[in-house]
Amino acid sequence: RMWRSPTFDAVLGGDFADGLLMPFLSLSEISKLESSHRYARRVLLSGSSWTMCACRELLPRFVMECPSAALRGSREDLRGLVSSLRTAKTALGSPPIVVSGLGMGQRLSAAVNRARTSAARHLAAGGSFAEVVVTTFRFPSATSDSAASRAPDSDIIISSRAAVAVGGVQQVWELKLAWQAGSMHLGARPRRRAAQPAPVTDDADEPPFVVDVHSVSDHLMLRLLDVPMQAHLGWVKGKGLCSVPFSRAGAMDALAAGLTCVLLLRDAKSVKLSSQSAFGVDAMNLDAPRRAW
């Protein structure tokens, strides 16, 4: 039986347990420690290590990279986070999604739940497929130092690729974001094998699928709706919102670190597209982005 003592306080109290002991224990080991003594339970509940441990074991496609204070929360908060993100799909071949704190995790969870609700409505309305994907678009050339020197109305900053399976596993498409003049554009192209023909659709004017984009970031708010994706469209400026709530330099740093987004991909047959949504590329120089592919 474990009793409270100065040694016990030194081992479980303060930052020692959170930083050097608990992160290396499994959930089952932490459960045994918690049940050993009421003081151990109080220390564990007041710390953040059990949250990090639970996320490490239950959310393998996500990684918590943040100060321990940013992970403190109730078990009800963690339960809601895990139930939403545990089954979330991520882009094909992508590294784990970095979550910088319990607050970001909760916002990401809420965005995933909203996208799933929209996907369910789409399928109920007769849609053939609807997929929710979490990914991070990184913009290597976006930095706060370059924000002042760039010509904001002409320079184009292009993100990394996110590979997604459209319509189950029928076709893999690569998506990219492009930032220009305070606006965000979305581009896509199918990933084909050497001898694979181009996809054939019943209607040449109908896009194979449409995308909603919802960013989870403190520095850049992005909400794009019903963006039509076709290989020949190039970069498309979808209808929605792209806003920098704070400084442009902060937004550039956030883009360089990675913009985490929730994507909703679905077929376009039951989606009423805006007549202008496919023509938002007119204001953008497409030559440089096309070469970047």
PDB file of N, CA and C in Angstrom, residues 149-190:
ATOM      1  N   SER A 149       8.945  41.584 -47.356  1.00  0.00           N
ATOM      2  CA  SER A 149       9.647  41.806 -48.611  1.00  0.00           C
ATOM      3  C   SER A 149       8.869  41.340 -49.833  1.00  0.00           C
ATOM      4  N   ARG A 150       7.900  40.454 -49.656  1.00  0.00           N
ATOM      5  CA  ARG A 150       7.144  39.954 -50.798  1.00  0.00           C
ATOM      6  C   ARG A 150       6.200  41.011 -51.347  1.00  0.00           C
ATOM      7  N   ALA A 151       5.931  40.915 -52.630  1.00  0.00           N
ATOM      8  CA  ALA A 151       4.885  41.739 -53.230  1.00  0.00           C
ATOM      9  C   ALA A 151       3.569  40.986 -53.070  1.00  0.00           C
ATOM     10  N   PRO A 152       2.751  41.360 -52.100  1.00  0.00           N
ATOM     11  CA  PRO A 152       1.605  40.533 -51.735  1.00  0.00           C
ATOM     12  C   PRO A 152       0.579  40.357 -52.844  1.00  0.00           C
ATOM     13  N   ASP A 153       0.545  41.254 -53.829  1.00  0.00           N
ATOM     14  CA  ASP A 153      -0.466  41.149 -54.869  1.00  0.00           C
ATOM     15  C   ASP A 153      -0.027  40.285 -56.041  1.00  0.00           C
ATOM     16  N   SER A 154       1.219  39.842 -56.075  1.00  0.00           N
ATOM     17  CA  SER A 154       1.671  39.075 -57.222  1.00  0.00           C
ATOM     18  C   SER A 154       2.268  37.727 -56.851  1.00  0.00           C
ATOM     19  N   ASP A 155       2.927  37.625 -55.710  1.00  0.00           N
ATOM     20  CA  ASP A 155       3.594  36.382 -55.353  1.00  0.00           C
ATOM     21  C   ASP A 155       2.596  35.293 -54.997  1.00  0.00           C
ATOM     22  N   ILE A 156       2.944  34.074 -55.361  1.00  0.00           N
ATOM     23  CA  ILE A 156       2.101  32.916 -55.098  1.00  0.00           C
ATOM     24  C   ILE A 156       2.884  31.973 -54.195  1.00  0.00           C
ATOM     25  N   ILE A 157       2.279  31.548 -53.095  1.00  0.00           N
ATOM     26  CA  ILE A 157       2.908  30.621 -52.155  1.00  0.00           C
ATOM     27  C   ILE A 157       2.118  29.320 -52.211  1.00  0.00           C
ATOM     28  N   ILE A 158       2.802  28.250 -52.555  1.00  0.00           N
ATOM     29  CA  ILE A 158       2.136  26.977 -52.820  1.00  0.00           C
ATOM     30  C   ILE A 158       2.442  25.987 -51.710  1.00  0.00           C
ATOM     31  N   SER A 159       1.458  25.204 -51.347  1.00  0.00           N
ATOM     32  CA  SER A 159       1.580  24.263 -50.237  1.00  0.00           C
ATOM     33  C   SER A 159       2.121  22.919 -50.711  1.00  0.00           C
ATOM     34  N   SER A 160       2.353  22.069 -49.740  1.00  0.00           N
ATOM     35  CA  SER A 160       2.668  20.671 -50.017  1.00  0.00           C
ATOM     36  C   SER A 160       1.417  19.956 -50.517  1.00  0.00           C
ATOM     37  N   ARG A 161       1.606  18.730 -51.007  1.00  0.00           N
ATOM     38  CA  ARG A 161       0.492  17.969 -51.545  1.00  0.00           C
ATOM     39  C   ARG A 161      -0.192  17.136 -50.461  1.00  0.00           C
ATOM     40  N   ALA A 162      -1.476  16.913 -50.651  1.00  0.00           N
ATOM     41  CA  ALA A 162      -2.234  15.988 -49.803  1.00  0.00           C
ATOM     42  C   ALA A 162      -2.922  14.998 -50.721  1.00  0.00           C
ATOM     43  N   ALA A 163      -2.597  13.727 -50.582  1.00  0.00           N
ATOM     44  CA  ALA A 163      -3.179  12.691 -51.430  1.00  0.00           C
ATOM     45  C   ALA A 163      -4.427  12.133 -50.756  1.00  0.00           C
ATOM     46  N   VAL A 164      -5.521  12.098 -51.489  1.00  0.00           N
ATOM     47  CA  VAL A 164      -6.792  11.625 -50.942  1.00  0.00           C
ATOM     48  C   VAL A 164      -7.415  10.627 -51.908  1.00  0.00           C
ATOM     49  N   ALA A 165      -8.084   9.625 -51.360  1.00  0.00           N
ATOM     50  CA  ALA A 165      -8.818   8.651 -52.163  1.00  0.00           C
ATOM     51  C   ALA A 165     -10.228   9.169 -52.376  1.00  0.00           C
ATOM     52  N   VAL A 166     -10.620   9.300 -53.617  1.00  0.00           N
ATOM     53  CA  VAL A 166     -11.930   9.848 -53.965  1.00  0.00           C
ATOM     54  C   VAL A 166     -12.856   8.704 -54.359  1.00  0.00           C
ATOM     55  N   GLY A 167     -14.015   8.636 -53.727  1.00  0.00           N
ATOM     56  CA  GLY A 167     -14.963   7.585 -54.021  1.00  0.00           C
ATOM     57  C   GLY A 167     -14.469   6.225 -53.581  1.00  0.00           C
ATOM     58  N   GLY A 168     -14.032   6.145 -52.304  1.00  0.00           N
ATOM     59  CA  GLY A 168     -13.456   4.902 -51.798  1.00  0.00           C
ATOM     60  C   GLY A 168     -12.008   4.797 -52.224  1.00  0.00           C
ATOM     61  N   VAL A 169     -11.665   3.787 -53.028  1.00  0.00           N
ATOM     62  CA  VAL A 169     -10.285   3.633 -53.504  1.00  0.00           C
ATOM     63  C   VAL A 169     -10.238   3.668 -55.028  1.00  0.00           C
ATOM     64  N   GLN A 170     -11.269   4.235 -55.650  1.00  0.00           N
ATOM     65  CA  GLN A 170     -11.333   4.227 -57.102  1.00  0.00           C
ATOM     66  C   GLN A 170     -10.242   5.095 -57.719  1.00  0.00           C
ATOM     67  N   GLN A 171      -9.947   6.240 -57.127  1.00  0.00           N
ATOM     68  CA  GLN A 171      -8.972   7.151 -57.710  1.00  0.00           C
ATOM     69  C   GLN A 171      -8.316   7.961 -56.598  1.00  0.00           C
ATOM     70  N   VAL A 172      -7.015   8.179 -56.745  1.00  0.00           N
ATOM     71  CA  VAL A 172      -6.275   9.009 -55.802  1.00  0.00           C
ATOM     72  C   VAL A 172      -5.986  10.344 -56.470  1.00  0.00           C
ATOM     73  N   TRP A 173      -6.345  11.423 -55.774  1.00  0.00           N
ATOM     74  CA  TRP A 173      -6.085  12.775 -56.254  1.00  0.00           C
ATOM     75  C   TRP A 173      -5.121  13.461 -55.304  1.00  0.00           C
ATOM     76  N   GLU A 174      -4.323  14.361 -55.848  1.00  0.00           N
ATOM     77  CA  GLU A 174      -3.413  15.180 -55.052  1.00  0.00           C
ATOM     78  C   GLU A 174      -3.953  16.602 -55.007  1.00  0.00           C
ATOM     79  N   LEU A 175      -4.135  17.115 -53.800  1.00  0.00           N
ATOM     80  CA  LEU A 175      -4.661  18.464 -53.593  1.00  0.00           C
ATOM     81  C   LEU A 175      -3.558  19.380 -53.095  1.00  0.00           C
ATOM     82  N   LYS A 176      -3.611  20.633 -53.517  1.00  0.00           N
ATOM     83  CA  LYS A 176      -2.699  21.661 -53.031  1.00  0.00           C
ATOM     84  C   LYS A 176      -3.478  22.950 -52.802  1.00  0.00           C
ATOM     85  N   LEU A 177      -2.986  23.752 -51.854  1.00  0.00           N
ATOM     86  CA  LEU A 177      -3.488  25.104 -51.664  1.00  0.00           C
ATOM     87  C   LEU A 177      -2.459  26.095 -52.200  1.00  0.00           C
ATOM     88  N   ALA A 178      -2.934  27.242 -52.657  1.00  0.00           N
ATOM     89  CA  ALA A 178      -2.057  28.309 -53.118  1.00  0.00           C
ATOM     90  C   ALA A 178      -2.558  29.629 -52.550  1.00  0.00           C
ATOM     91  N   TRP A 179      -1.648  30.357 -51.909  1.00  0.00           N
ATOM     92  CA  TRP A 179      -1.986  31.644 -51.283  1.00  0.00           C
ATOM     93  C   TRP A 179      -1.516  32.769 -52.187  1.00  0.00           C
ATOM     94  N   GLN A 180      -2.409  33.713 -52.467  1.00  0.00           N
ATOM     95  CA  GLN A 180      -2.034  34.894 -53.237  1.00  0.00           C
ATOM     96  C   GLN A 180      -2.949  36.052 -52.877  1.00  0.00           C
ATOM     97  N   ALA A 181      -2.329  37.184 -52.579  1.00  0.00           N
ATOM     98  CA  ALA A 181      -3.070  38.423 -52.339  1.00  0.00           C
ATOM     99  C   ALA A 181      -4.171  38.261 -51.302  1.00  0.00           C
ATOM    100  N   GLY A 182      -3.874  37.515 -50.233  1.00  0.00           N
ATOM    101  CA  GLY A 182      -4.839  37.348 -49.166  1.00  0.00           C
ATOM    102  C   GLY A 182      -5.952  36.378 -49.467  1.00  0.00           C
ATOM    103  N   SER A 183      -5.867  35.658 -50.566  1.00  0.00           N
ATOM    104  CA  SER A 183      -6.877  34.670 -50.934  1.00  0.00           C
ATOM    105  C   SER A 183      -6.237  33.299 -51.036  1.00  0.00           C
ATOM    106  N   MET A 184      -7.052  32.268 -50.855  1.00  0.00           N
ATOM    107  CA  MET A 184      -6.575  30.902 -50.958  1.00  0.00           C
ATOM    108  C   MET A 184      -7.287  30.208 -52.115  1.00  0.00           C
ATOM    109  N   HIS A 185      -6.483  29.512 -52.923  1.00  0.00           N
ATOM    110  CA  HIS A 185      -6.998  28.768 -54.064  1.00  0.00           C
ATOM    111  C   HIS A 185      -6.702  27.285 -53.852  1.00  0.00           C
ATOM    112  N   LEU A 186      -7.504  26.450 -54.463  1.00  0.00           N
ATOM    113  CA  LEU A 186      -7.344  25.011 -54.338  1.00  0.00           C
ATOM    114  C   LEU A 186      -7.150  24.411 -55.721  1.00  0.00           C
ATOM    115  N   GLY A 187      -6.158  23.534 -55.830  1.00  0.00           N
ATOM    116  CA  GLY A 187      -5.896  22.847 -57.085  1.00  0.00           C
ATOM    117  C   GLY A 187      -5.826  21.349 -56.865  1.00  0.00           C
ATOM    118  N   ALA A 188      -6.117  20.593 -57.906  1.00  0.00           N
ATOM    119  CA  ALA A 188      -6.105  19.136 -57.790  1.00  0.00           C
ATOM    120  C   ALA A 188      -5.722  18.514 -59.120  1.00  0.00           C
ATOM    121  N   ARG A 189      -5.125  17.350 -59.025  1.00  0.00           N
ATOM    122  CA  ARG A 189      -4.879  16.551 -60.223  1.00  0.00           C
ATOM    123  C   ARG A 189      -4.918  15.074 -59.834  1.00  0.00           C
ATOM    124  N   PRO A 190      -5.366  14.221 -60.729  1.00  0.00           N
ATOM    125  CA  PRO A 190      -5.396  12.793 -60.402  1.00  0.00           C
ATOM    126  C   PRO A 190      -3.992  12.213 -60.428  1.00  0.00           C
TER     127      PRO A 190
END
